[in-house]
Short mmCIF file of C-alpha atoms in Angstrom, two decimals:
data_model
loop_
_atom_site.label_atom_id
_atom_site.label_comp_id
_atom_site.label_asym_id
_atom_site.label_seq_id
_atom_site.Cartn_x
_atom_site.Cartn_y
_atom_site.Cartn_z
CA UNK A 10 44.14 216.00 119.53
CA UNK A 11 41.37 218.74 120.96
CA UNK A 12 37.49 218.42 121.12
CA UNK A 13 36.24 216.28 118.45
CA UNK A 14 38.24 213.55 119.28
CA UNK A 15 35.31 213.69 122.05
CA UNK A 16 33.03 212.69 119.42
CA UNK A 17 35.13 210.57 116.95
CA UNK A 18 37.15 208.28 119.70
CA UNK A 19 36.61 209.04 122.88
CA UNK A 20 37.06 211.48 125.97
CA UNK A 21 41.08 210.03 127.09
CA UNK A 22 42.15 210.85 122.87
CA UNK A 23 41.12 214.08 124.17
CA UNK A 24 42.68 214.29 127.24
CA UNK A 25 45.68 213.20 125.67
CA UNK A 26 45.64 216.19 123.56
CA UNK A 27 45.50 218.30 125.97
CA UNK A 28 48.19 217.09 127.82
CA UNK A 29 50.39 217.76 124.56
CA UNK A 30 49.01 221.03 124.53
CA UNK A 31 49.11 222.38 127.99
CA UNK A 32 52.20 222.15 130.11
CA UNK A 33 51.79 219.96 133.05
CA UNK A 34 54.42 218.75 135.51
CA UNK A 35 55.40 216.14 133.88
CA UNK A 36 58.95 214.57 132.51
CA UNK A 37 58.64 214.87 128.52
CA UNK A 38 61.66 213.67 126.95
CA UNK A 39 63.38 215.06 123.60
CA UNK A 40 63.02 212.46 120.46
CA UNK A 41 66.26 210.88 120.43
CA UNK A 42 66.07 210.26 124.22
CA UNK A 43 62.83 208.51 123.21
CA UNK A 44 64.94 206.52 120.53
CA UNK A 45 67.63 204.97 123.41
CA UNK A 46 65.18 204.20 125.57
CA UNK A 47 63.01 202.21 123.15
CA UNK A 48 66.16 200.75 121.31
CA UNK A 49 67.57 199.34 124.62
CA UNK A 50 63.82 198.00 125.07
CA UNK A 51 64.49 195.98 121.43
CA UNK A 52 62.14 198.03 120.32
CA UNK A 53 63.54 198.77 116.20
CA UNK A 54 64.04 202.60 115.64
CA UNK A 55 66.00 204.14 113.18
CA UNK A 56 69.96 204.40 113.58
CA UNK A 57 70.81 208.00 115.03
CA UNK A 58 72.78 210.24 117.42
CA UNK A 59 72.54 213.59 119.11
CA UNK A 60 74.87 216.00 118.71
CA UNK A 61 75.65 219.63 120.07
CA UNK A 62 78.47 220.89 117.88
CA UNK A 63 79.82 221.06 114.69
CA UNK A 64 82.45 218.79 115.81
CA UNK A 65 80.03 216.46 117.05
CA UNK A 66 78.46 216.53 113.79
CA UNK A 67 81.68 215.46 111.89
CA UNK A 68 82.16 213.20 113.90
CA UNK A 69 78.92 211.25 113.28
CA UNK A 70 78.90 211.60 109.52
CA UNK A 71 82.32 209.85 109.71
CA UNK A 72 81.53 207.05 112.16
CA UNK A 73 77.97 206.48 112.52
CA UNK A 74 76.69 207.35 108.72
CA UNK A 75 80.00 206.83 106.72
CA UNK A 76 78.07 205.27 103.62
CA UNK A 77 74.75 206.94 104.01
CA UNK A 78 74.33 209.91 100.88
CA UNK A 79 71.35 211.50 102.56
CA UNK A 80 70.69 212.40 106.38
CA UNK A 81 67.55 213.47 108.33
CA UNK A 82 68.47 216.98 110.60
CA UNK A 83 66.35 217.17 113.27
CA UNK A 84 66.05 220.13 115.74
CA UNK A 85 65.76 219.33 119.48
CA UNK A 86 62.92 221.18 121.46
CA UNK A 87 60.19 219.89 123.42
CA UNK A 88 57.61 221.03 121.25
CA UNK A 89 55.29 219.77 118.52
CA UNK A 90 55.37 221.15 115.05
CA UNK A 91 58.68 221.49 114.44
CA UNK A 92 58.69 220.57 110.55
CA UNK A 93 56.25 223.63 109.81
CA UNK A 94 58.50 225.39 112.27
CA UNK A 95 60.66 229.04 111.58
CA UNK A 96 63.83 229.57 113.68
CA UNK A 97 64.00 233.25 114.25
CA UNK A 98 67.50 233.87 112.30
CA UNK A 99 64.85 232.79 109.17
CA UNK A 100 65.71 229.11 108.26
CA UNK A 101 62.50 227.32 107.25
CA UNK A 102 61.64 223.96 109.13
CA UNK A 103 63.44 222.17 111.80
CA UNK A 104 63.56 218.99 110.19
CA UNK A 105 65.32 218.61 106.97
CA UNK A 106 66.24 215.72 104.66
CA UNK A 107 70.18 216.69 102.91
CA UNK A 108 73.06 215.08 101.13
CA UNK A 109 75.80 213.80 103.89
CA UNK A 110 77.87 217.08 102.57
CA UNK A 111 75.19 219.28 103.23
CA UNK A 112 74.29 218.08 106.68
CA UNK A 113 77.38 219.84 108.78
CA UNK A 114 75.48 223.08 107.15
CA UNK A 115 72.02 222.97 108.13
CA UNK A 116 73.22 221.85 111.65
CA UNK A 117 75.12 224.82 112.29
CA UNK A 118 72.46 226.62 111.56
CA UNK A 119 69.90 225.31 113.96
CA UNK A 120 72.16 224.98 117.28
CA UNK A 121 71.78 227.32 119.36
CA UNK A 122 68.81 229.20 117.59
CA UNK A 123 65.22 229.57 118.43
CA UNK A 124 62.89 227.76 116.99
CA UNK A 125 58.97 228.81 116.79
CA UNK A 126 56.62 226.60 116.20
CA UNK A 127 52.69 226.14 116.69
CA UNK A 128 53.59 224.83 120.26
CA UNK A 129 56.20 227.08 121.43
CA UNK A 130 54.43 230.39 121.28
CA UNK A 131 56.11 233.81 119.47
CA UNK A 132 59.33 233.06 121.99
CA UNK A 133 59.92 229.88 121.10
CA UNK A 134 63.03 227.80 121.98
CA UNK A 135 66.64 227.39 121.87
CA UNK A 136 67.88 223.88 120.09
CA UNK A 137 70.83 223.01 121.75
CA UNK A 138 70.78 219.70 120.19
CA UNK A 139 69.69 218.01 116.84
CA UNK A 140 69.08 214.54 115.93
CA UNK A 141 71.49 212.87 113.09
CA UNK A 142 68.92 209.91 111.67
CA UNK A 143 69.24 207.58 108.69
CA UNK A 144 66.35 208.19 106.18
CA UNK A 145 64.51 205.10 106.32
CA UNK A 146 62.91 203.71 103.25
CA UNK A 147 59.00 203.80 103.95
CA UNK A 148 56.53 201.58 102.58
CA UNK A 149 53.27 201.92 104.92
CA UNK A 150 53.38 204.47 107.46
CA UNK A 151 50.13 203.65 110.47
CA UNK A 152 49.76 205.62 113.95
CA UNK A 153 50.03 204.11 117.13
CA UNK A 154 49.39 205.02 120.85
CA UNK A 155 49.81 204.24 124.41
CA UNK A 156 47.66 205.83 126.75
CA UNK A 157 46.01 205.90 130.42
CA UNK A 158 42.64 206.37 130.28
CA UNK A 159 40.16 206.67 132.95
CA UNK A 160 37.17 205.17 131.49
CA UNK A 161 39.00 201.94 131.42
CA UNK A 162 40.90 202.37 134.40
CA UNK A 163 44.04 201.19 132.55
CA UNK A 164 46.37 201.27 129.57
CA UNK A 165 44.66 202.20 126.71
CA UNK A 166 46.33 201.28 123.24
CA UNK A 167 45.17 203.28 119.62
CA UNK A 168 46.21 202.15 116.70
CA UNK A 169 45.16 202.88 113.24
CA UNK A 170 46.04 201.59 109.46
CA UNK A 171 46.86 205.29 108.69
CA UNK A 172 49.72 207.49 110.33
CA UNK A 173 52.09 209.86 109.31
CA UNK A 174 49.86 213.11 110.08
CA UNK A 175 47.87 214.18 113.22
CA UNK A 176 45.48 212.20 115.10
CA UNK A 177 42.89 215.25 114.78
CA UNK A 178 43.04 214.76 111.13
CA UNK A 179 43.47 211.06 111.04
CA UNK A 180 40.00 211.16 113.66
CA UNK A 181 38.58 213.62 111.11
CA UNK A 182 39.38 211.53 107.80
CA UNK A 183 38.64 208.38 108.88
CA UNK A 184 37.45 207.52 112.29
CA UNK A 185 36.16 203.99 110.99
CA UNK A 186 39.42 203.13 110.74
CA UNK A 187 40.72 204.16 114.46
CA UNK A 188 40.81 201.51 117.05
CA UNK A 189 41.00 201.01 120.62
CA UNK A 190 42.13 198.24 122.78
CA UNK A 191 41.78 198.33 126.74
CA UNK A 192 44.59 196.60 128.19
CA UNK A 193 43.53 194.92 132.33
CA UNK A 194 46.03 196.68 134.08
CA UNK A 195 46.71 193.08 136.04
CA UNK A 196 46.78 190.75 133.59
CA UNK A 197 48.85 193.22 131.35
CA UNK A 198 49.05 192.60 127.64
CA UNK A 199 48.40 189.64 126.12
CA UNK A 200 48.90 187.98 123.19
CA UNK A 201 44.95 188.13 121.72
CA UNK A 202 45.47 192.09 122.44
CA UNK A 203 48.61 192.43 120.57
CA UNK A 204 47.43 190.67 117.83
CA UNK A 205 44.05 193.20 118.12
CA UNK A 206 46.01 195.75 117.56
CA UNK A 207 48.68 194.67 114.81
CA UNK A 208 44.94 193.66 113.24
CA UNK A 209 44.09 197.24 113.41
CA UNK A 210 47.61 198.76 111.92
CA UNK A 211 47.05 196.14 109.04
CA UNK A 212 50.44 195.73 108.51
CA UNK A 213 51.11 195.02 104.40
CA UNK A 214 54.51 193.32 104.65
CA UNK A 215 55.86 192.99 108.23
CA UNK A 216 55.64 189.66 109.71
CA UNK A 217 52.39 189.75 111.72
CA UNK A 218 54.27 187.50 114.54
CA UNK A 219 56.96 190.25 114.80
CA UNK A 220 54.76 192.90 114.90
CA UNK A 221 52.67 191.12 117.96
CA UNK A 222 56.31 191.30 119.48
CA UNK A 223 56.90 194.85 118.66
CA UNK A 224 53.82 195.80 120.45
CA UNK A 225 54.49 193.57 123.28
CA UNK A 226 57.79 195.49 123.77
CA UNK A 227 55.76 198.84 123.31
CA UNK A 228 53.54 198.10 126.27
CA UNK A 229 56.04 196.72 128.42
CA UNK A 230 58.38 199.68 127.88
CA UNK A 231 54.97 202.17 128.48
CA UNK A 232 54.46 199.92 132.11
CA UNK A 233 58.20 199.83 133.33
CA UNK A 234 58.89 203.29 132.37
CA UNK A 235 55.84 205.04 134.49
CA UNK A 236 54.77 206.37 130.97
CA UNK A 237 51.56 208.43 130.71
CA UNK A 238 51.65 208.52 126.86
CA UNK A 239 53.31 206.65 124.15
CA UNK A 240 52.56 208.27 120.90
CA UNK A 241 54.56 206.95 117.60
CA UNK A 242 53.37 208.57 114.91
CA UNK A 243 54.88 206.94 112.69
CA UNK A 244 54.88 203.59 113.40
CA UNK A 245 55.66 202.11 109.50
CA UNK A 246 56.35 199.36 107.72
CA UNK A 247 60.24 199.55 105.72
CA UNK A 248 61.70 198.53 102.22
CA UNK A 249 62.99 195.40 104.06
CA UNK A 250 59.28 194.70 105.63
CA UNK A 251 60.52 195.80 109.19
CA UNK A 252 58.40 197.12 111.52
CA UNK A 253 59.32 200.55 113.06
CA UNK A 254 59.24 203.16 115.42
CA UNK A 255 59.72 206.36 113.65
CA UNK A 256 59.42 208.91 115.91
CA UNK A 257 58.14 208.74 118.94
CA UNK A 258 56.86 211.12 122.05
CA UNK A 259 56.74 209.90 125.42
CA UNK A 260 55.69 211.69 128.71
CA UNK A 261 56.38 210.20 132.23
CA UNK A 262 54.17 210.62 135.48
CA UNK A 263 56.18 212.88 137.52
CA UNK A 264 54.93 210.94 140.29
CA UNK A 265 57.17 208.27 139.93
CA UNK A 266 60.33 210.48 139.94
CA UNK A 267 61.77 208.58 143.00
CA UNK A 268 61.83 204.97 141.49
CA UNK A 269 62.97 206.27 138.08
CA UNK A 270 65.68 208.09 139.13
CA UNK A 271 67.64 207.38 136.18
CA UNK A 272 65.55 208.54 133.78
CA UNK A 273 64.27 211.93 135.54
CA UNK A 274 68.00 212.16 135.35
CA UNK A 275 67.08 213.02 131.69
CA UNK A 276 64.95 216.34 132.36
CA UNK A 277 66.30 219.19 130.40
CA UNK A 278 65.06 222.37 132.33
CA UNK A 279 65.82 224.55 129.55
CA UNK A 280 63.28 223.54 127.67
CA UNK A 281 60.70 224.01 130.61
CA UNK A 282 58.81 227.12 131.72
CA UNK A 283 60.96 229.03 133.71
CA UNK A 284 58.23 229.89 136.15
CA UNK A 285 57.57 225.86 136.59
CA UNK A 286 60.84 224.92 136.88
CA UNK A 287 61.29 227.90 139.90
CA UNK A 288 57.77 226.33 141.70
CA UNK A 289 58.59 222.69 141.57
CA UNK A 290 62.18 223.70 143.36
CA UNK A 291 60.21 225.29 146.13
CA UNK A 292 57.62 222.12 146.34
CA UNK A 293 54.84 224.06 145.29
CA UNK A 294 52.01 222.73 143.05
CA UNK A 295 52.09 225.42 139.81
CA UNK A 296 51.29 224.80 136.52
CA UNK A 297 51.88 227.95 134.10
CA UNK A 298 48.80 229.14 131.69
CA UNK A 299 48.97 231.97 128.99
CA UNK A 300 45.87 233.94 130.53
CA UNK A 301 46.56 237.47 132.56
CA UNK A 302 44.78 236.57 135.95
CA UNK A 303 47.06 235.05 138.52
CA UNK A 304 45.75 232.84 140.94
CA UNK A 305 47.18 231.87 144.73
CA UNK A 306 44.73 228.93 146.03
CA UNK A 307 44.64 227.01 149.39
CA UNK A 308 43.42 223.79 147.95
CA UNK A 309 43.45 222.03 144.14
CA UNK A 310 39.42 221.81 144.67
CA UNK A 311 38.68 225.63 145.10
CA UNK A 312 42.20 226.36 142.62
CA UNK A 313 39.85 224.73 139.83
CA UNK A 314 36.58 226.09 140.61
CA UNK A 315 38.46 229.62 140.95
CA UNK A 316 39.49 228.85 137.51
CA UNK A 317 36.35 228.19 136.38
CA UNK A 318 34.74 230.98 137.75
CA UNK A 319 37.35 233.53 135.98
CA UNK A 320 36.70 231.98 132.68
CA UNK A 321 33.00 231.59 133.10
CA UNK A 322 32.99 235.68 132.96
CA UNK A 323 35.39 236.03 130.57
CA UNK A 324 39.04 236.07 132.01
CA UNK A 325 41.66 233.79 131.92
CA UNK A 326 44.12 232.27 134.49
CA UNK A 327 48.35 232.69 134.01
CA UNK A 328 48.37 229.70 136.21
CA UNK A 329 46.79 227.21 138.32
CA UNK A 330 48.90 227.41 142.09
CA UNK A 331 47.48 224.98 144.71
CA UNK A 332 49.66 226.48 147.96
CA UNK A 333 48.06 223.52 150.15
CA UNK A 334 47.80 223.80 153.57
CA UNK A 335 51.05 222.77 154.68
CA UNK A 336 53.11 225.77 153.19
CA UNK A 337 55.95 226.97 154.64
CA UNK A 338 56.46 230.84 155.44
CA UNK A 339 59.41 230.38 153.12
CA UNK A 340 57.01 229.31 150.39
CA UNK A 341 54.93 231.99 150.92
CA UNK A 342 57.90 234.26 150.32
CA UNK A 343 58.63 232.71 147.50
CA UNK A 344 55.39 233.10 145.65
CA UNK A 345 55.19 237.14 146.79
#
């Protein structure tokens, strides 16, 4: 989602992008995290479980898929891409599709590898878990999106008839058939919107009245959660016209750490950047940036502007640091 969302939807598609892209301080949660927390919101996701070990793995096969002939492997990381992805020890892809006899295979080969995809950079990262799923039967796969947007001053939902590949491309190939639908932030959703949007997915065999309720649910789970972005892409339609969630991304405003203590519980550090991780321990206000200019800042205000001004003559930042004025010797320390 970069810059011509600017021109094809509208500025928060982009800034949503860019949030994908970048890393902020901000919970992000790994996929089948995403999956409990939607399933216990009756929200319909595919069957699945996490596992860490071989052990784990047989396990599963024998109790949670004992009838199912193929299996969907899917590496862990907090990154995008990681289909097209290579793990370093030269297996192709972190998602496969394999007979049940197969599957105790490819997950041995993808714990405790690294994984490099388009989102990871050349280090990319460890998968200490991976994601056991039952391969749905998909009829009609559509994109769907929960968003804040600032325009609005609100929720802002996106849904589109098409899914299954990136919103740049979907934007690109047919942004006729994107919609939006600003949610008031005080009434929340209701059921005129819902049905707005389930007009814009254009369901083919779902029941229209359980999709309203599917999106309902969606929203509601976005609001109580502190979400900043609900992305399910796809959202699709199954043999037994059911309407699903699957896969899904969520982020969480950090901001709301201390009445969703249960769910920060969820953070996996390991996945984070180090350096981030190491600032938000000390209090400080860093986000890390691939450029080779560091930057120390008393204030967010002249942080940005100081950013500006390196890229305006052609350098760029390794971070944005906002020390504040309230820093502590100690904190000072810290960042020498």
């Amino acid at each position: 989602m970069r810059g011509l969302l600017n021109k094809v939807v509208s500025r928060s598609l982009s800034v949503a992008g860019k949030w994908q892209q970048q890393q902020l301080r901000r919970l992000n949660v790994h996929e089948y995290q995403g999956a409990e927390l939607m399933g216990k919101h009756g929200i319909n996701v595919p069957k699945g479980v996490a596992v860490s070990s071989i052990e784990e793995v047989r396990k599963a096969i024998q109790e949670v898929f004992p009838n199912q002939s193929e299996i969907v492997v899917k590496s862990q990381i907090l990154a995008g891409g990681r289909g097209l992805g290579t793990f370093k020890s030269g297996l192709q892809g972190g998602v496969h599709i394999v007979k049940s006899e197969k599957v105790e295979d490819i997950a041995g080969k993808m714990l405790g590898q690294v994984l490099v995809t388009k989102q990871t950079g050349p280090q990319g990262k460890v998968v200490s878990k991976v994601y056991l799923c039952e391969k749905l039967s998909l009829t009609n796969e559509m994109y769907f999106a929960i968003m804040l947007d600032r325009q609005t001053a609100g929720p802002l939902i996106i849904a589109c008839k098409k899914g299954g590949t990136s919103i740049e491309d979907l934007a690109e190939k047919f942004p006729d058939l994107i919609i939006k639908v600003p949610i008031d932030v005080f009434e929340g959703i209701t059921d005129e919107d819902a049905a707005k949007v389930v007009d814009g997915l254009a369901p083919k065999s779902a029941d229209k009245k359980d999709c309203i309720e599917q999106v309902k649910k969606l929203y509601k789970l976005f609001c109580d959660s502190d979400c900043t972005l609900l992305e399910i892409n796809p959202i699709a339609e199954t043999a037994d016209n059911k309407l699903v969630a699957a896969d899904a991304k969520l982020n969480f405003d950090d901001n709301a750490a201390f009445r969703q203590k249960e769910l920060f519980a969820l953070r996996d550090p390991t996945q984070e950047d180090p350096r981030e991780v190491a600032a938000a321990k000390a209090d400080l206000n860093y986000i890390g940036l691939d450029g080779e200019i560091g930057c120390m800042v008393n204030g967010a205000g002249l942080a940005m502007a100081t950013m500006d001004i390196i890229k305006l003559h052609g350098g760029t930042p390794a971070n944005f640091l906002d020390v504040g004025g309230n820093a502590s010797e100690g904190q000072v320390i810290f960042l020498a």
